[in-house]
mmCIF file of C-alpha atoms and ligand atoms in Angstrom:
data_model
loop_
_atom_site.group_PDB
_atom_site.id
_atom_site.type_symbol
_atom_site.label_atom_id
_atom_site.label_comp_id
_atom_site.label_asym_id
_atom_site.label_seq_id
_atom_site.Cartn_x
_atom_site.Cartn_y
_atom_site.Cartn_z
ATOM 1 C CA MET A 1 24.200 216.670 -138.355
ATOM 2 C CA SER A 2 27.610 217.733 -137.113
ATOM 3 C CA ASP A 3 28.008 220.624 -134.641
ATOM 4 C CA ARG A 4 31.755 220.757 -135.257
ATOM 5 C CA LEU A 5 32.726 224.179 -136.551
ATOM 6 C CA GLY A 6 35.850 223.268 -138.529
ATOM 7 C CA ILE A 7 36.914 226.886 -139.137
ATOM 8 C CA PRO A 8 40.531 227.193 -140.381
ATOM 9 C CA VAL A 9 42.401 229.570 -138.074
ATOM 10 C CA ARG A 10 46.023 230.216 -137.230
ATOM 11 C CA ILE A 11 47.485 231.324 -133.923
ATOM 12 C CA LEU A 12 50.279 233.494 -135.304
ATOM 13 C CA GLY A 13 51.768 234.800 -132.083
ATOM 14 C CA THR A 14 51.450 235.213 -128.320
ATOM 15 C CA GLY A 15 52.650 237.748 -125.770
ATOM 16 C CA LYS A 16 52.660 238.354 -122.047
ATOM 17 C CA TYR A 17 53.493 241.070 -119.571
ATOM 18 C CA VAL A 18 53.426 240.955 -115.778
ATOM 19 C CA PRO A 19 54.482 243.747 -113.413
ATOM 20 C CA GLU A 20 57.799 243.245 -111.637
ATOM 21 C CA ARG A 21 56.598 243.454 -108.039
ATOM 22 C CA VAL A 22 55.997 240.019 -106.482
ATOM 23 C CA LEU A 23 53.624 239.764 -103.504
ATOM 24 C CA SER A 24 53.976 236.410 -101.731
ATOM 25 C CA ASN A 25 51.570 234.685 -99.366
ATOM 26 C CA PHE A 26 54.050 235.492 -96.601
ATOM 27 C CA ASP A 27 53.813 239.194 -97.494
ATOM 28 C CA LEU A 28 50.017 238.896 -97.239
ATOM 29 C CA GLU A 29 50.303 237.447 -93.739
ATOM 30 C CA LYS A 30 51.366 240.980 -92.751
ATOM 31 C CA VAL A 31 48.348 242.574 -94.491
ATOM 32 C CA VAL A 32 45.360 240.440 -93.380
ATOM 33 C CA ASP A 33 44.640 237.594 -90.957
ATOM 34 C CA THR A 34 45.765 234.748 -93.208
ATOM 35 C CA THR A 35 48.569 232.209 -93.622
ATOM 36 C CA ASP A 36 50.637 230.845 -96.480
ATOM 37 C CA GLU A 37 49.343 227.411 -95.484
ATOM 38 C CA TRP A 38 45.654 228.455 -95.793
ATOM 39 C CA ILE A 39 46.124 230.136 -99.175
ATOM 40 C CA THR A 40 48.247 227.288 -100.573
ATOM 41 C CA THR A 41 45.950 224.452 -99.494
ATOM 42 C CA ARG A 42 42.679 226.236 -100.382
ATOM 43 C CA THR A 43 43.790 227.723 -103.718
ATOM 44 C CA GLY A 44 47.269 226.585 -104.850
ATOM 45 C CA ILE A 45 48.404 230.218 -105.091
ATOM 46 C CA LYS A 46 51.877 231.061 -103.708
ATOM 47 C CA GLU A 47 52.473 234.556 -105.087
ATOM 48 C CA ARG A 48 51.058 237.155 -107.474
ATOM 49 C CA ARG A 49 52.269 240.256 -109.330
ATOM 50 C CA ILE A 50 51.159 243.758 -108.380
ATOM 51 C CA SER A 51 51.283 246.822 -110.609
ATOM 52 C CA GLU A 52 53.080 249.814 -109.171
ATOM 53 C CA GLY A 53 51.484 252.631 -111.111
ATOM 54 C CA GLU A 54 51.173 250.868 -114.469
ATOM 55 C CA LEU A 55 47.657 251.001 -115.908
ATOM 56 C CA THR A 56 45.719 248.141 -117.473
ATOM 57 C CA SER A 57 46.304 249.750 -120.874
ATOM 58 C CA ASP A 58 50.089 249.744 -120.218
ATOM 59 C CA LEU A 59 50.060 246.013 -119.443
ATOM 60 C CA ALA A 60 47.745 245.298 -122.397
ATOM 61 C CA TYR A 61 49.967 247.274 -124.784
ATOM 62 C CA LYS A 62 53.135 245.436 -123.724
ATOM 63 C CA ALA A 63 51.538 241.991 -124.081
ATOM 64 C CA GLY A 64 49.906 243.010 -127.385
ATOM 65 C CA LEU A 65 53.160 244.367 -128.837
ATOM 66 C CA GLU A 66 54.986 241.137 -128.026
ATOM 67 C CA ALA A 67 52.213 239.091 -129.665
ATOM 68 C CA ILE A 68 52.317 241.173 -132.864
ATOM 69 C CA GLU A 69 56.117 240.923 -133.049
ATOM 70 C CA ASP A 70 55.905 237.178 -132.372
ATOM 71 C CA ALA A 71 53.376 236.910 -135.218
ATOM 72 C CA GLY A 72 55.757 238.705 -137.580
ATOM 73 C CA LEU A 73 53.072 241.257 -138.426
ATOM 74 C CA LYS A 74 53.088 245.042 -138.580
ATOM 75 C CA ALA A 75 50.591 246.875 -136.364
ATOM 76 C CA GLU A 76 48.895 248.211 -139.527
ATOM 77 C CA GLU A 77 47.964 244.643 -140.495
ATOM 78 C CA ILE A 78 45.763 244.156 -137.413
ATOM 79 C CA ASP A 79 42.114 244.816 -138.208
ATOM 80 C CA MET A 80 40.540 244.250 -134.796
ATOM 81 C CA ILE A 81 41.725 244.604 -131.196
ATOM 82 C CA LEU A 82 39.604 242.998 -128.476
ATOM 83 C CA VAL A 83 40.637 243.561 -124.858
ATOM 84 C CA ALA A 84 38.993 241.383 -122.218
ATOM 85 C CA THR A 85 39.183 243.199 -118.886
ATOM 86 C CA ASN A 86 37.285 243.781 -115.665
ATOM 87 C CA SER A 87 39.646 246.460 -114.426
ATOM 88 C CA PRO A 88 39.773 248.995 -117.287
ATOM 89 C CA ASP A 89 41.643 252.270 -116.702
ATOM 90 C CA THR A 90 38.233 253.950 -116.968
ATOM 91 C CA ILE A 91 34.809 252.659 -118.049
ATOM 92 C CA PHE A 92 35.179 254.895 -121.084
ATOM 93 C CA PRO A 93 37.290 255.340 -123.030
ATOM 94 C CA GLY A 94 37.999 251.627 -123.138
ATOM 95 C CA VAL A 95 41.413 250.021 -122.859
ATOM 96 C CA ALA A 96 41.386 248.702 -126.447
ATOM 97 C CA PRO A 97 41.352 252.107 -128.219
ATOM 98 C CA LYS A 98 44.295 253.202 -126.028
ATOM 99 C CA VAL A 99 46.176 250.056 -127.053
ATOM 100 C CA GLN A 100 45.275 250.710 -130.693
ATOM 101 C CA ASN A 101 46.822 254.169 -130.404
ATOM 102 C CA LEU A 102 49.965 253.001 -128.553
ATOM 103 C CA LEU A 103 50.541 250.261 -131.128
ATOM 104 C CA GLY A 104 49.849 252.517 -134.100
ATOM 105 C CA ALA A 105 47.336 249.959 -135.359
ATOM 106 C CA VAL A 106 45.828 252.523 -137.699
ATOM 107 C CA ASN A 107 43.558 250.087 -139.555
ATOM 108 C CA ALA A 108 42.080 248.381 -136.496
ATOM 109 C CA GLY A 109 38.760 248.646 -134.713
ATOM 110 C CA ALA A 110 39.097 248.332 -130.947
ATOM 111 C CA CYS A 111 36.748 247.587 -128.067
ATOM 112 C CA ASP A 112 36.721 246.069 -124.606
ATOM 113 C CA ILE A 113 34.877 242.889 -123.671
ATOM 114 C CA GLN A 114 33.611 242.682 -120.107
ATOM 115 C CA ALA A 115 32.271 239.272 -119.121
ATOM 116 C CA GLY A 116 33.973 238.613 -115.789
ATOM 117 C CA CYS A 117 36.956 236.307 -115.961
ATOM 118 C CA THR A 118 35.260 234.584 -118.937
ATOM 119 C CA GLY A 119 35.883 237.737 -120.985
ATOM 120 C CA CYS A 120 38.949 235.943 -122.371
ATOM 121 C CA VAL A 121 36.882 233.119 -123.878
ATOM 122 C CA TYR A 122 34.177 235.539 -125.062
ATOM 123 C CA ALA A 123 36.842 237.663 -126.801
ATOM 124 C CA LEU A 124 38.498 234.584 -128.328
ATOM 125 C CA SER A 125 35.147 233.315 -129.616
ATOM 126 C CA MET A 126 34.345 236.690 -131.159
ATOM 127 C CA ALA A 127 37.769 236.775 -132.810
ATOM 128 C CA PHE A 128 37.256 233.280 -134.230
ATOM 129 C CA ALA A 129 33.732 234.210 -135.418
ATOM 130 C CA GLY A 130 34.934 237.413 -137.083
ATOM 131 C CA ILE A 131 37.691 235.503 -138.838
ATOM 132 C CA GLY A 132 35.425 232.597 -139.808
ATOM 133 C CA SER A 133 32.882 234.976 -141.344
ATOM 134 C CA GLY A 134 35.555 236.720 -143.397
ATOM 135 C CA MET A 135 34.975 240.036 -141.594
ATOM 136 C CA TRP A 136 38.473 240.198 -140.047
ATOM 137 C CA LYS A 137 41.853 238.807 -141.127
ATOM 138 C CA ASN A 138 44.205 239.451 -138.190
ATOM 139 C CA VAL A 139 42.758 239.931 -134.710
ATOM 140 C CA LEU A 140 44.728 240.876 -131.606
ATOM 141 C CA VAL A 141 43.020 239.453 -128.525
ATOM 142 C CA ILE A 142 44.283 240.619 -125.149
ATOM 143 C CA GLY A 143 43.325 239.831 -121.567
ATOM 144 C CA ALA A 144 44.593 242.469 -119.144
ATOM 145 C CA GLU A 145 43.925 243.272 -115.505
ATOM 146 C CA VAL A 146 45.140 245.551 -112.749
ATOM 147 C CA LEU A 147 42.785 244.085 -110.173
ATOM 148 C CA SER A 148 45.007 245.214 -107.309
ATOM 149 C CA ARG A 149 43.432 248.700 -107.650
ATOM 150 C CA ILE A 150 39.856 247.429 -107.129
ATOM 151 C CA ILE A 151 40.543 244.778 -104.495
ATOM 152 C CA ASP A 152 39.715 245.445 -100.863
ATOM 153 C CA TRP A 153 43.069 244.921 -99.167
ATOM 154 C CA SER A 154 41.296 244.544 -95.812
ATOM 155 C CA ASP A 155 39.145 241.608 -97.045
ATOM 156 C CA ARG A 156 40.994 238.300 -96.687
ATOM 157 C CA ASN A 157 38.236 236.512 -98.639
ATOM 158 C CA THR A 158 39.274 238.232 -101.860
ATOM 159 C CA CYS A 159 42.654 239.968 -101.586
ATOM 160 C CA VAL A 160 44.644 236.729 -101.392
ATOM 161 C CA LEU A 161 43.224 235.436 -104.690
ATOM 162 C CA PHE A 162 43.907 237.998 -107.387
ATOM 163 C CA GLY A 163 46.929 239.321 -109.282
ATOM 164 C CA ASP A 164 47.803 241.711 -112.115
ATOM 165 C CA GLY A 165 48.970 240.748 -115.598
ATOM 166 C CA ALA A 166 48.254 240.669 -119.321
ATOM 167 C CA GLY A 167 48.453 238.088 -122.081
ATOM 168 C CA ALA A 168 47.747 238.288 -125.794
ATOM 169 C CA MET A 169 47.223 236.210 -128.928
ATOM 170 C CA VAL A 170 47.222 237.141 -132.602
ATOM 171 C CA ILE A 171 44.661 235.027 -134.442
ATOM 172 C CA SER A 172 44.595 234.975 -138.193
ATOM 173 C CA ALA A 173 42.612 233.626 -141.100
ATOM 174 C CA GLY A 174 44.014 231.106 -143.523
ATOM 175 C CA LYS A 175 44.925 227.517 -143.953
ATOM 176 C CA GLY A 176 47.967 226.944 -141.765
ATOM 177 C CA GLY A 177 46.776 223.613 -140.417
ATOM 178 C CA GLY A 178 45.029 225.052 -137.363
ATOM 179 C CA CYS A 179 41.294 224.703 -136.866
ATOM 180 C CA LEU A 180 38.563 225.899 -134.488
ATOM 181 C CA PHE A 181 36.513 222.851 -133.493
ATOM 182 C CA ALA A 182 34.082 224.332 -130.974
ATOM 183 C CA ALA A 183 33.263 227.556 -129.135
ATOM 184 C CA GLU A 184 30.535 227.625 -126.503
ATOM 185 C CA LEU A 185 29.531 230.580 -124.323
ATOM 186 C CA ARG A 186 27.082 230.462 -121.427
ATOM 187 C CA ALA A 187 25.693 232.748 -118.737
ATOM 188 C CA ASP A 188 23.498 232.397 -115.655
ATOM 189 C CA GLY A 189 22.443 235.895 -114.652
ATOM 190 C CA SER A 190 20.429 234.567 -111.720
ATOM 191 C CA LYS A 191 23.803 234.294 -109.951
ATOM 192 C CA SER A 192 24.829 237.883 -110.667
ATOM 193 C CA ASP A 193 25.302 238.671 -106.973
ATOM 194 C CA PHE A 194 28.096 236.093 -106.573
ATOM 195 C CA ILE A 195 30.890 238.418 -107.767
ATOM 196 C CA LYS A 196 30.366 242.148 -108.072
ATOM 197 C CA LEU A 197 31.801 245.618 -107.813
ATOM 198 C CA PRO A 198 28.656 247.274 -106.464
ATOM 199 C CA ALA A 199 29.155 251.020 -106.724
ATOM 200 C CA GLY A 200 30.460 253.798 -108.921
ATOM 201 C CA LEU A 201 28.004 253.647 -111.794
ATOM 202 C CA VAL A 202 24.275 253.794 -112.578
ATOM 203 C CA GLU A 203 22.893 251.477 -109.899
ATOM 204 C CA ARG A 204 24.961 252.918 -107.029
ATOM 205 C CA PRO A 205 26.564 256.206 -108.062
ATOM 206 C CA ALA A 206 29.610 257.153 -106.011
ATOM 207 C CA SER A 207 28.700 258.820 -102.723
ATOM 208 C CA HIS A 208 30.200 259.203 -99.269
ATOM 209 C CA GLU A 209 28.049 256.227 -98.245
ATOM 210 C CA THR A 210 29.382 253.937 -101.003
ATOM 211 C CA VAL A 211 32.941 254.891 -100.107
ATOM 212 C CA ASP A 212 32.344 254.352 -96.370
ATOM 213 C CA ASN A 213 30.762 250.940 -97.148
ATOM 214 C CA ARG A 214 33.773 249.943 -99.296
ATOM 215 C CA GLU A 215 31.406 249.336 -102.235
ATOM 216 C CA HIS A 216 34.010 250.385 -104.809
ATOM 217 C CA PHE A 217 35.894 247.127 -104.288
ATOM 218 C CA VAL A 218 35.271 243.592 -105.547
ATOM 219 C CA GLN A 219 32.873 241.608 -103.370
ATOM 220 C CA MET A 220 32.596 237.858 -103.776
ATOM 221 C CA LYS A 221 30.657 234.930 -102.333
ATOM 222 C CA GLY A 222 33.652 232.647 -102.804
ATOM 223 C CA ASN A 223 32.056 229.477 -101.566
ATOM 224 C CA GLU A 224 28.959 229.987 -103.772
ATOM 225 C CA VAL A 225 31.228 230.529 -106.788
ATOM 226 C CA PHE A 226 33.149 227.384 -105.901
ATOM 227 C CA LYS A 227 29.981 225.271 -105.675
ATOM 228 C CA PHE A 228 28.472 226.729 -108.861
ATOM 229 C CA VAL A 229 31.602 226.097 -110.921
ATOM 230 C CA ASN A 230 32.045 222.566 -109.619
ATOM 231 C CA LYS A 231 28.435 221.872 -110.557
ATOM 232 C CA VAL A 232 28.318 223.302 -114.081
ATOM 233 C CA LEU A 233 31.858 223.062 -115.464
ATOM 234 C CA PRO A 234 32.496 219.287 -115.770
ATOM 235 C CA SER A 235 29.294 218.458 -117.705
ATOM 236 C CA PHE A 236 29.659 221.659 -119.766
ATOM 237 C CA LEU A 237 33.167 220.633 -120.844
ATOM 238 C CA ASP A 238 31.870 217.142 -121.768
ATOM 239 C CA GLU A 239 29.299 218.868 -123.961
ATOM 240 C CA VAL A 240 31.895 221.097 -125.665
ATOM 241 C CA CYS A 241 34.149 218.088 -126.372
ATOM 242 C CA GLU A 242 31.161 216.293 -127.846
ATOM 243 C CA LYS A 243 30.408 219.259 -130.126
ATOM 244 C CA ALA A 244 34.061 219.290 -131.195
ATOM 245 C CA GLN A 245 33.752 215.539 -131.859
ATOM 246 C CA LEU A 246 36.759 214.899 -129.670
ATOM 247 C CA SER A 247 37.131 212.678 -126.632
ATOM 248 C CA SER A 248 38.804 214.075 -123.501
ATOM 249 C CA GLU A 249 41.836 211.904 -124.330
ATOM 250 C CA GLU A 250 42.213 213.610 -127.707
ATOM 251 C CA ILE A 251 42.628 217.044 -126.096
ATOM 252 C CA ASP A 252 46.387 217.533 -125.655
ATOM 253 C CA TRP A 253 46.237 220.585 -123.372
ATOM 254 C CA TRP A 254 43.642 221.816 -120.885
ATOM 255 C CA ILE A 255 44.011 225.499 -120.134
ATOM 256 C CA PHE A 256 41.735 226.347 -117.243
ATOM 257 C CA HIS A 257 41.013 229.719 -115.747
ATOM 258 C CA GLN A 258 43.705 229.944 -113.064
ATOM 259 C CA ALA A 259 41.390 230.568 -110.123
ATOM 260 C CA ASN A 260 41.715 227.587 -107.842
ATOM 261 C CA MET A 261 43.783 224.383 -108.033
ATOM 262 C CA ARG A 262 41.010 222.399 -106.359
ATOM 263 C CA ILE A 263 38.567 223.317 -109.155
ATOM 264 C CA ILE A 264 41.109 222.315 -111.822
ATOM 265 C CA GLU A 265 41.905 219.006 -110.107
ATOM 266 C CA GLY A 266 38.190 218.261 -109.718
ATOM 267 C CA VAL A 267 37.522 218.645 -113.444
ATOM 268 C CA LEU A 268 40.602 216.614 -114.415
ATOM 269 C CA LYS A 269 39.560 213.824 -112.063
ATOM 270 C CA ARG A 270 36.036 213.791 -113.399
ATOM 271 C CA THR A 271 37.264 213.656 -117.030
ATOM 272 C CA LYS A 272 39.962 211.111 -116.048
ATOM 273 C CA GLN A 273 42.741 213.288 -117.464
ATOM 274 C CA PRO A 274 46.261 213.408 -115.993
ATOM 275 C CA LYS A 275 47.367 216.582 -114.226
ATOM 276 C CA GLU A 276 50.275 216.878 -116.689
ATOM 277 C CA LYS A 277 47.805 217.839 -119.436
ATOM 278 C CA ALA A 278 46.789 220.988 -117.555
ATOM 279 C CA VAL A 279 48.824 224.159 -117.864
ATOM 280 C CA ILE A 280 49.104 225.628 -114.372
ATOM 281 C CA ASN A 281 50.637 228.943 -113.380
ATOM 282 C CA LEU A 282 48.299 230.142 -110.647
ATOM 283 C CA ASP A 283 51.022 229.400 -108.102
ATOM 284 C CA LYS A 284 53.081 232.233 -109.657
ATOM 285 C CA TYR A 285 50.426 234.720 -110.742
ATOM 286 C CA GLY A 286 47.228 234.022 -108.766
ATOM 287 C CA ASN A 287 43.913 234.689 -110.446
ATOM 288 C CA THR A 288 44.560 237.306 -113.129
ATOM 289 C CA SER A 289 40.914 237.155 -114.192
ATOM 290 C CA ALA A 290 40.451 237.733 -117.946
ATOM 291 C CA ALA A 291 44.228 237.498 -118.472
ATOM 292 C CA SER A 292 44.833 234.140 -116.834
ATOM 293 C CA VAL A 293 44.333 231.733 -119.734
ATOM 294 C CA PHE A 294 46.402 233.924 -122.064
ATOM 295 C CA LEU A 295 49.331 233.885 -119.610
ATOM 296 C CA ALA A 296 49.104 230.095 -119.311
ATOM 297 C CA PHE A 297 48.838 229.584 -123.083
ATOM 298 C CA HIS A 298 51.807 231.863 -123.768
ATOM 299 C CA ASP A 299 54.004 230.149 -121.145
ATOM 300 C CA ALA A 300 53.231 226.685 -122.514
ATOM 301 C CA ILE A 301 53.910 227.758 -126.112
ATOM 302 C CA LYS A 302 57.184 229.443 -125.219
ATOM 303 C CA ASP A 303 58.560 226.568 -123.112
ATOM 304 C CA GLY A 304 57.741 224.131 -125.921
ATOM 305 C CA ARG A 305 54.980 222.155 -124.215
ATOM 306 C CA ILE A 306 52.277 223.168 -126.721
ATOM 307 C CA LYS A 307 53.372 222.321 -130.253
ATOM 308 C CA LYS A 308 52.034 222.704 -133.759
ATOM 309 C CA GLY A 309 49.182 220.274 -134.357
ATOM 310 C CA ASP A 310 48.233 220.014 -130.665
ATOM 311 C CA LYS A 311 44.585 220.275 -129.689
ATOM 312 C CA VAL A 312 43.942 222.837 -126.955
ATOM 313 C CA LEU A 313 40.902 223.477 -124.784
ATOM 314 C CA ILE A 314 40.653 226.886 -123.107
ATOM 315 C CA THR A 315 37.953 227.400 -120.509
ATOM 316 C CA SER A 316 37.012 230.051 -117.975
ATOM 317 C CA PHE A 317 34.257 231.170 -115.590
ATOM 318 C CA GLY A 318 33.529 234.375 -113.760
ATOM 319 C CA ALA A 319 31.254 237.209 -112.710
ATOM 320 C CA GLY A 320 27.831 237.164 -114.264
ATOM 321 C CA MET A 321 28.005 234.249 -113.755
ATOM 322 C CA THR A 322 29.467 233.489 -117.143
ATOM 323 C CA TYR A 323 31.420 230.518 -118.446
ATOM 324 C CA GLY A 324 32.681 229.250 -121.761
ATOM 325 C CA ALA A 325 35.190 227.158 -123.659
ATOM 326 C CA VAL A 326 36.920 226.982 -127.015
ATOM 327 C CA ILE A 327 38.669 223.990 -128.557
ATOM 328 C CA PHE A 328 41.140 224.517 -131.384
ATOM 329 C CA SER A 329 44.259 223.010 -132.895
ATOM 330 C CA LEU A 330 47.461 224.838 -133.785
HETATM 331 N N1 LIG B 401 42.877 233.162 -94.775
HETATM 332 C C1 LIG B 401 42.400 232.453 -93.736
HETATM 333 N N2 LIG B 401 41.116 232.126 -93.610
HETATM 334 C C2 LIG B 401 40.258 232.552 -94.563
HETATM 335 C C3 LIG B 401 40.689 233.297 -95.655
HETATM 336 C C4 LIG B 401 42.060 233.620 -95.752
HETATM 337 N N3 LIG B 401 42.561 234.335 -96.754
HETATM 338 N N4 LIG B 401 39.625 233.577 -96.439
HETATM 339 C C5 LIG B 401 38.566 233.003 -95.854
HETATM 340 N N5 LIG B 401 38.940 232.389 -94.724
HETATM 341 C C6 LIG B 401 38.119 231.646 -93.766
HETATM 342 C C7 LIG B 401 36.676 232.051 -93.825
HETATM 343 O O1 LIG B 401 36.459 233.216 -93.050
HETATM 344 C C8 LIG B 401 35.995 230.837 -93.222
HETATM 345 O O2 LIG B 401 36.111 230.913 -91.820
HETATM 346 P P1 LIG B 401 34.885 230.479 -90.871
HETATM 347 O O3 LIG B 401 34.647 229.025 -91.197
HETATM 348 O O4 LIG B 401 35.436 230.737 -89.527
HETATM 349 O O5 LIG B 401 33.760 231.360 -91.297
HETATM 350 C C9 LIG B 401 36.886 229.679 -93.679
HETATM 351 O O6 LIG B 401 38.129 230.277 -94.098
HETATM 352 C C10 LIG B 401 36.294 228.877 -94.825
HETATM 353 O O7 LIG B 401 35.802 229.776 -95.785
HETATM 354 P P2 LIG B 401 35.182 229.256 -97.133
HETATM 355 O O8 LIG B 401 34.788 230.434 -97.962
HETATM 356 O O9 LIG B 401 34.140 228.215 -96.868
HETATM 357 O O10 LIG B 401 36.457 228.526 -97.750
HETATM 358 P P3 LIG B 401 36.578 227.732 -99.097
HETATM 359 O O11 LIG B 401 37.121 226.403 -98.856
HETATM 360 O O12 LIG B 401 35.333 227.840 -99.927
HETATM 361 O O13 LIG B 401 37.718 228.551 -99.852
HETATM 362 C C11 LIG B 401 37.888 230.169 -101.601
HETATM 363 C C12 LIG B 401 37.510 229.905 -100.157
HETATM 364 C C13 LIG B 401 37.566 231.616 -101.915
HETATM 365 C C14 LIG B 401 39.354 229.917 -101.783
HETATM 366 C C15 LIG B 401 37.077 229.211 -102.510
HETATM 367 O O14 LIG B 401 35.725 229.237 -102.139
HETATM 368 C C16 LIG B 401 37.200 229.580 -103.945
HETATM 369 O O15 LIG B 401 38.261 229.514 -104.539
HETATM 370 N N6 LIG B 401 36.077 229.935 -104.586
HETATM 371 C C17 LIG B 401 36.074 230.305 -105.954
HETATM 372 C C18 LIG B 401 36.437 231.745 -106.045
HETATM 373 C C19 LIG B 401 36.835 232.119 -107.416
HETATM 374 O O16 LIG B 401 37.349 231.341 -108.165
HETATM 375 N N7 LIG B 401 36.568 233.365 -107.732
HETATM 376 C C20 LIG B 401 36.949 233.935 -108.931
HETATM 377 C C21 LIG B 401 35.978 233.576 -109.960
HETATM 378 S S1 LIG B 401 36.511 234.291 -111.419
#
């Protein structure tokens, strides 16, 4: 029996917004005890964007608006808005209802998806599922982060990695040639202490102690994350390709979560795929968490690399730990 999904879907449009301010590795040398050489060789990141007062909902709105215009739709035609984020303006209200209001998407439902950096793939999968079931027709999926507000700028283990940005896709029902082949989502909650923002909610309500301990900032066991991802991701991606009934060679574009160049190169080597098949922009934007794959997808569509008919794999991993992948054609 075939596991291939074969759901007809169309990617109608994409959008992107990054804040203007560029923070280079050299700038960071003045903030923490680090060097451009260390960051470049360990991660591949050269610079990242930092929001100066813009909220996650502002970034999400701008990327979402561009995607709707690119799709040639009116905001009223969107029936669901999913925003993947780990740095919402507030826990509630969510970012998505604010975006719904700013867009004037009067017929849309709207909610946030929080699944670490994998929120992008979770949101995409839910959009595809809602479309495949007939529940939704036009879904706006956004990944948006202003991580710079929840990063500890005195912690060199984390502050050099992340950046701010937003990317969006409009996914639609109908037979335009595109197809969802596979969507797989996984989690391993036994590793939930690898990446966390410990305080400010139910488990550790805000107190003088949590502030003094810097518990309102992202904490990460970077090396544990690195080892976990290198262990699970290659065989997981083999499995997803198998479900899609596609060989690695048949995938035209590999869009990885833009966290670390060494992780991307490791997977490409293991699957014997050339580096040219991977869309890379972590050098320019760093790890924009749930936004990263949307930024990469948008860039590669707009510069003409990804074309109609191409088969694309999007994969991510993040806090939870969570990981996932989707394979579709345009
Ligand atoms: N500049 C200079 N040195 C740094 C540094 C920085 N910014 N950050 C850490 N170091 C030091 C460490 O203190 C350590 O020093 P020590 O050996 O004296 O203790 C040394 O570099 C090696 O640290 P380690 O954590 O083992 O390095 P690494 O090769 O694993 O690289 C990461 C660190 C974070 C780049 C890497 O582990 C990684 O990318 N992990 C995945 C993280 C990730 O993707 N997170 C997001 C998931 S969504």
